[in-house]
GROMACS .gro file of C-alpha atoms in nm:
model
  220
    1MET     CA    1  -0.588   0.308   2.061
    2VAL     CA    2  -0.428   0.153   1.755
    3ASP     CA    3  -0.266  -0.193   1.787
    4TRP     CA    4   0.051  -0.237   1.580
    5ILE     CA    5   0.122  -0.594   1.472
    6THR     CA    6   0.437  -0.698   1.286
    7THR     CA    7   0.445  -1.050   1.145
    8SER     CA    8   0.777  -1.203   1.044
    9GLY     CA    9   0.816  -1.439   0.750
   10LEU     CA   10   0.567  -1.455   0.462
   11THR     CA   11   0.192  -1.445   0.522
   12ASP     CA   12  -0.052  -1.628   0.297
   13TYR     CA   13  -0.279  -1.376   0.123
   14SER     CA   14  -0.604  -1.560   0.191
   15ASP     CA   15  -0.516  -1.589   0.559
   16ALA     CA   16  -0.444  -1.217   0.567
   17VAL     CA   17  -0.784  -1.133   0.416
   18THR     CA   18  -0.958  -1.360   0.666
   19PHE     CA   19  -0.781  -1.185   0.955
   20MET     CA   20  -0.858  -0.837   0.822
   21GLU     CA   21  -1.227  -0.906   0.768
   22ALA     CA   22  -1.268  -1.050   1.116
   23ARG     CA   23  -1.075  -0.763   1.278
   24ALA     CA   24  -1.271  -0.498   1.084
   25ASP     CA   25  -1.597  -0.656   1.202
   26ALA     CA   26  -1.473  -0.663   1.560
   27ILE     CA   27  -1.372  -0.296   1.541
   28HIS     CA   28  -1.716  -0.206   1.409
   29ARG     CA   29  -1.878  -0.389   1.700
   30GLY     CA   30  -1.650  -0.216   1.949
   31GLN     CA   31  -1.486  -0.542   2.047
   32ALA     CA   32  -1.132  -0.471   1.925
   33ASN     CA   33  -0.891  -0.182   1.889
   34GLU     CA   34  -0.805  -0.038   1.553
   35CYS     CA   35  -0.508  -0.215   1.399
   36ILE     CA   36  -0.217  -0.163   1.164
   37TRP     CA   37  -0.063  -0.491   1.048
   38LEU     CA   38   0.284  -0.495   0.895
   39ILE     CA   39   0.356  -0.804   0.686
   40GLU     CA   40   0.519  -0.948   0.372
   41HIS     CA   41   0.357  -1.187   0.126
   42PRO     CA   42   0.502  -1.455  -0.097
   43PRO     CA   43   0.509  -1.351  -0.464
   44LEU     CA   44   0.151  -1.297  -0.593
   45TYR     CA   45  -0.072  -1.069  -0.792
   46THR     CA   46  -0.400  -0.925  -0.674
   47ALA     CA   47  -0.685  -0.795  -0.890
   48GLY     CA   48  -0.879  -0.505  -0.747
   49THR     CA   49  -1.237  -0.417  -0.828
   50SER     CA   50  -1.134  -0.219  -1.140
   51ALA     CA   51  -0.883  -0.477  -1.277
   52LYS     CA   52  -0.885  -0.554  -1.648
   53PHE     CA   53  -0.759  -0.895  -1.756
   54ILE     CA   54  -0.552  -0.739  -2.035
   55ASP     CA   55  -0.329  -0.592  -1.763
   56LEU     CA   56  -0.237  -0.940  -1.639
   57VAL     CA   57   0.056  -0.990  -1.875
   58ASP     CA   58   0.177  -1.323  -1.739
   59PRO     CA   59  -0.116  -1.499  -1.563
   60ASP     CA   60   0.081  -1.819  -1.495
   61ARG     CA   61   0.379  -1.659  -1.327
   62PHE     CA   62   0.244  -1.623  -0.972
   63PRO     CA   63  -0.085  -1.700  -0.795
   64VAL     CA   64  -0.354  -1.442  -0.877
   65PHE     CA   65  -0.608  -1.341  -0.612
   66THR     CA   66  -0.931  -1.154  -0.672
   67SER     CA   67  -0.946  -0.876  -0.415
   68LYS     CA   68  -1.236  -0.657  -0.309
   69ARG     CA   69  -1.011  -0.359  -0.253
   70GLY     CA   70  -1.023  -0.065  -0.492
   71GLY     CA   71  -0.781  -0.042  -0.781
   72LYS     CA   72  -0.645  -0.268  -1.053
   73TYR     CA   73  -0.366  -0.529  -1.058
   74THR     CA   74  -0.084  -0.505  -0.809
   75TYR     CA   75   0.207  -0.718  -0.699
   76HIS     CA   76   0.305  -0.825  -0.347
   77GLY     CA   77   0.616  -1.016  -0.252
   78PRO     CA   78   0.920  -1.049  -0.029
   79GLY     CA   79   1.104  -0.723   0.027
   80GLN     CA   80   0.788  -0.517   0.007
   81ARG     CA   81   0.637  -0.379   0.328
   82VAL     CA   82   0.261  -0.419   0.326
   83ALA     CA   83   0.075  -0.212   0.583
   84TYR     CA   84  -0.286  -0.324   0.628
   85VAL     CA   85  -0.491  -0.055   0.793
   86MET     CA   86  -0.799  -0.155   0.994
   87LEU     CA   87  -0.920   0.188   1.106
   88ASP     CA   88  -1.257   0.337   1.191
   89VAL     CA   89  -1.320   0.583   0.910
   90GLY     CA   90  -1.665   0.656   1.051
   91LYS     CA   91  -1.515   0.805   1.367
   92ARG     CA   92  -1.267   0.996   1.147
   93GLY     CA   93  -1.542   1.197   0.982
   94HIS     CA   94  -1.696   0.963   0.719
   95ASP     CA   95  -1.471   1.119   0.450
   96VAL     CA   96  -1.323   0.842   0.240
   97ARG     CA   97  -1.141   1.078   0.005
   98GLN     CA   98  -0.977   1.257   0.293
   99PHE     CA   99  -0.883   0.925   0.453
  100VAL     CA  100  -0.712   0.804   0.135
  101HIS     CA  101  -0.539   1.144   0.106
  102GLU     CA  102  -0.402   1.098   0.460
  103LEU     CA  103  -0.274   0.749   0.379
  104GLU     CA  104  -0.094   0.887   0.076
  105HIS     CA  105   0.071   1.156   0.284
  106TRP     CA  106   0.161   0.898   0.547
  107VAL     CA  107   0.361   0.719   0.280
  108ILE     CA  108   0.517   1.051   0.167
  109ALA     CA  109   0.612   1.135   0.525
  110THR     CA  110   0.763   0.789   0.570
  111LEU     CA  111   0.973   0.824   0.257
  112ALA     CA  112   1.086   1.169   0.370
  113GLU     CA  113   1.248   1.005   0.672
  114PHE     CA  114   1.502   0.867   0.422
  115ASN     CA  115   1.528   1.192   0.224
  116VAL     CA  116   1.317   1.047  -0.058
  117LYS     CA  117   1.067   1.287  -0.212
  118GLY     CA  118   0.748   1.099  -0.282
  119GLU     CA  119   0.489   1.277  -0.493
  120LEU     CA  120   0.131   1.235  -0.607
  121ARG     CA  121   0.018   1.266  -0.968
  122ASN     CA  122  -0.329   1.339  -1.105
  123GLY     CA  123  -0.465   1.036  -1.285
  124ARG     CA  124  -0.196   0.807  -1.142
  125VAL     CA  125  -0.263   0.628  -0.815
  126GLY     CA  126   0.017   0.558  -0.571
  127VAL     CA  127   0.327   0.750  -0.473
  128TRP     CA  128   0.596   0.840  -0.729
  129VAL     CA  129   0.961   0.950  -0.732
  130GLN     CA  130   1.143   1.134  -1.002
  131ARG     CA  131   1.440   0.954  -1.165
  132ASN     CA  132   1.673   1.232  -1.281
  133ALA     CA  133   1.941   0.981  -1.383
  134LYS     CA  134   1.709   0.814  -1.635
  135PRO     CA  135   1.649   0.938  -1.990
  136LEU     CA  136   1.355   1.175  -2.036
  137ASP     CA  137   1.026   1.008  -2.115
  138ALA     CA  138   0.849   1.012  -2.451
  139PHE     CA  139   0.709   1.356  -2.372
  140GLY     CA  140   1.043   1.504  -2.275
  141GLN     CA  141   0.957   1.499  -1.906
  142ILE     CA  142   1.167   1.366  -1.618
  143ALA     CA  143   1.110   0.993  -1.579
  144GLU     CA  144   0.907   0.886  -1.276
  145ASP     CA  145   0.883   0.547  -1.106
  146LYS     CA  146   0.626   0.416  -0.866
  147ILE     CA  147   0.750   0.332  -0.519
  148ALA     CA  148   0.427   0.272  -0.329
  149ALA     CA  149   0.074   0.154  -0.398
  150LEU     CA  150  -0.258   0.205  -0.216
  151GLY     CA  151  -0.591   0.027  -0.220
  152ILE     CA  152  -0.853   0.004   0.054
  153ARG     CA  153  -1.197  -0.134   0.116
  154LEU     CA  154  -1.458  -0.021   0.368
  155ARG     CA  155  -1.703  -0.237   0.547
  156LYS     CA  156  -1.944  -0.061   0.784
  157TRP     CA  157  -1.705   0.235   0.775
  158VAL     CA  158  -1.404   0.033   0.890
  159SER     CA  159  -1.113   0.014   0.646
  160PHE     CA  160  -0.902  -0.286   0.554
  161HIS     CA  161  -0.638  -0.366   0.294
  162GLY     CA  162  -0.404  -0.065   0.275
  163LEU     CA  163  -0.071   0.025   0.126
  164SER     CA  164   0.263  -0.121   0.019
  165ILE     CA  165   0.608   0.035   0.005
  166ASN     CA  166   0.881  -0.119  -0.207
  167VAL     CA  167   1.186  -0.167   0.017
  168GLU     CA  168   1.385  -0.434  -0.168
  169PRO     CA  169   1.151  -0.654  -0.377
  170ASP     CA  170   1.251  -0.824  -0.700
  171LEU     CA  171   1.139  -0.548  -0.939
  172ASP     CA  172   1.128  -0.794  -1.230
  173HIS     CA  173   0.824  -0.952  -1.064
  174PHE     CA  174   0.620  -0.643  -1.152
  175SER     CA  175   0.666  -0.722  -1.522
  176GLY     CA  176   0.392  -0.986  -1.507
  177ILE     CA  177   0.127  -0.712  -1.476
  178VAL     CA  178   0.064  -0.356  -1.579
  179PRO     CA  179   0.090  -0.217  -1.226
  180CYS     CA  180  -0.236  -0.035  -1.140
  181GLY     CA  181  -0.309  -0.023  -1.513
  182ILE     CA  182  -0.053   0.253  -1.567
  183THR     CA  183   0.179   0.228  -1.866
  184GLY     CA  184   0.483   0.433  -1.959
  185HIS     CA  185   0.638   0.436  -1.615
  186GLY     CA  186   0.860   0.206  -1.415
  187VAL     CA  187   0.867   0.070  -1.062
  188THR     CA  188   1.141   0.134  -0.807
  189SER     CA  189   1.232   0.063  -0.445
  190LEU     CA  190   1.429   0.224  -0.169
  191VAL     CA  191   1.724  -0.006  -0.232
  192ASP     CA  192   1.696   0.050  -0.608
  193LEU     CA  193   1.735   0.420  -0.535
  194GLY     CA  194   2.069   0.336  -0.372
  195LEU     CA  195   1.955   0.350  -0.008
  196PRO     CA  196   2.060   0.071   0.229
  197ILE     CA  197   1.722   0.071   0.402
  198THR     CA  198   1.596  -0.233   0.595
  199MET     CA  199   1.240  -0.341   0.663
  200GLU     CA  200   1.294  -0.250   1.029
  201ASN     CA  201   1.396   0.103   0.926
  202VAL     CA  202   1.072   0.141   0.727
  203ASP     CA  203   0.862   0.004   1.014
  204GLU     CA  204   1.014   0.258   1.251
  205ALA     CA  205   0.943   0.539   1.008
  206LEU     CA  206   0.585   0.424   0.958
  207ARG     CA  207   0.525   0.434   1.332
  208LYS     CA  208   0.699   0.770   1.372
  209THR     CA  209   0.495   0.946   1.102
  210PHE     CA  210   0.155   0.787   1.152
  211ALA     CA  211   0.008   1.015   1.418
  212SER     CA  212   0.097   1.333   1.229
  213SER     CA  213  -0.040   1.200   0.900
  214VAL     CA  214  -0.363   1.014   0.981
  215THR     CA  215  -0.640   1.188   1.174
  216SER     CA  216  -0.714   1.034   1.514
  217CYS     CA  217  -1.067   0.930   1.600
  218ARG     CA  218  -1.296   1.216   1.678
  219LYS     CA  219  -1.516   1.216   1.986
  220PRO     CA  220  -1.884   1.146   1.912
   0.00000   0.00000   0.00000
């Protein structure tokens, strides 16, 4: 059983981490169901375990939080759906790489509900979309923008942190960092792609595509 929680308004990042850590511990002890928590944060930057300070372009723009999730710098803010996943990876086969792969394809399946083709790229974390209307990049290739980010942490084989999908954030807010340490590419959102998608639409799509994307717990 997976509990789905949707919190309206903006959730303080530190409060979110406290909740996730407590819930992950309770899941490990068998005292709580797995959980997917859908929230939005006020504007902030987080530094993952691989973050390099040089990628924090404007350190005074928004609060910066050191995070124990994997990855580098990322942005969270209003108009971005954050899905924190507190799931028992141990009961899903103890395969972290496969688990991350399933989360990526969960995002891709969610985007497909809106006829958006999300794609993965070797050496570039997150989910990307091609921008045919933009000029070719410096290598003569079709420009690509990032539409979703992923970063998780495991504690006793229970995951927390998760993923974010850009619905309608202020894209200028990403300019204060080098998102995920990747240069030469932009950031986009569903609304930036010309789609009148609401947060509620995205939440419905996330629920609809979850079971077919993420492996359910296996019996011992």
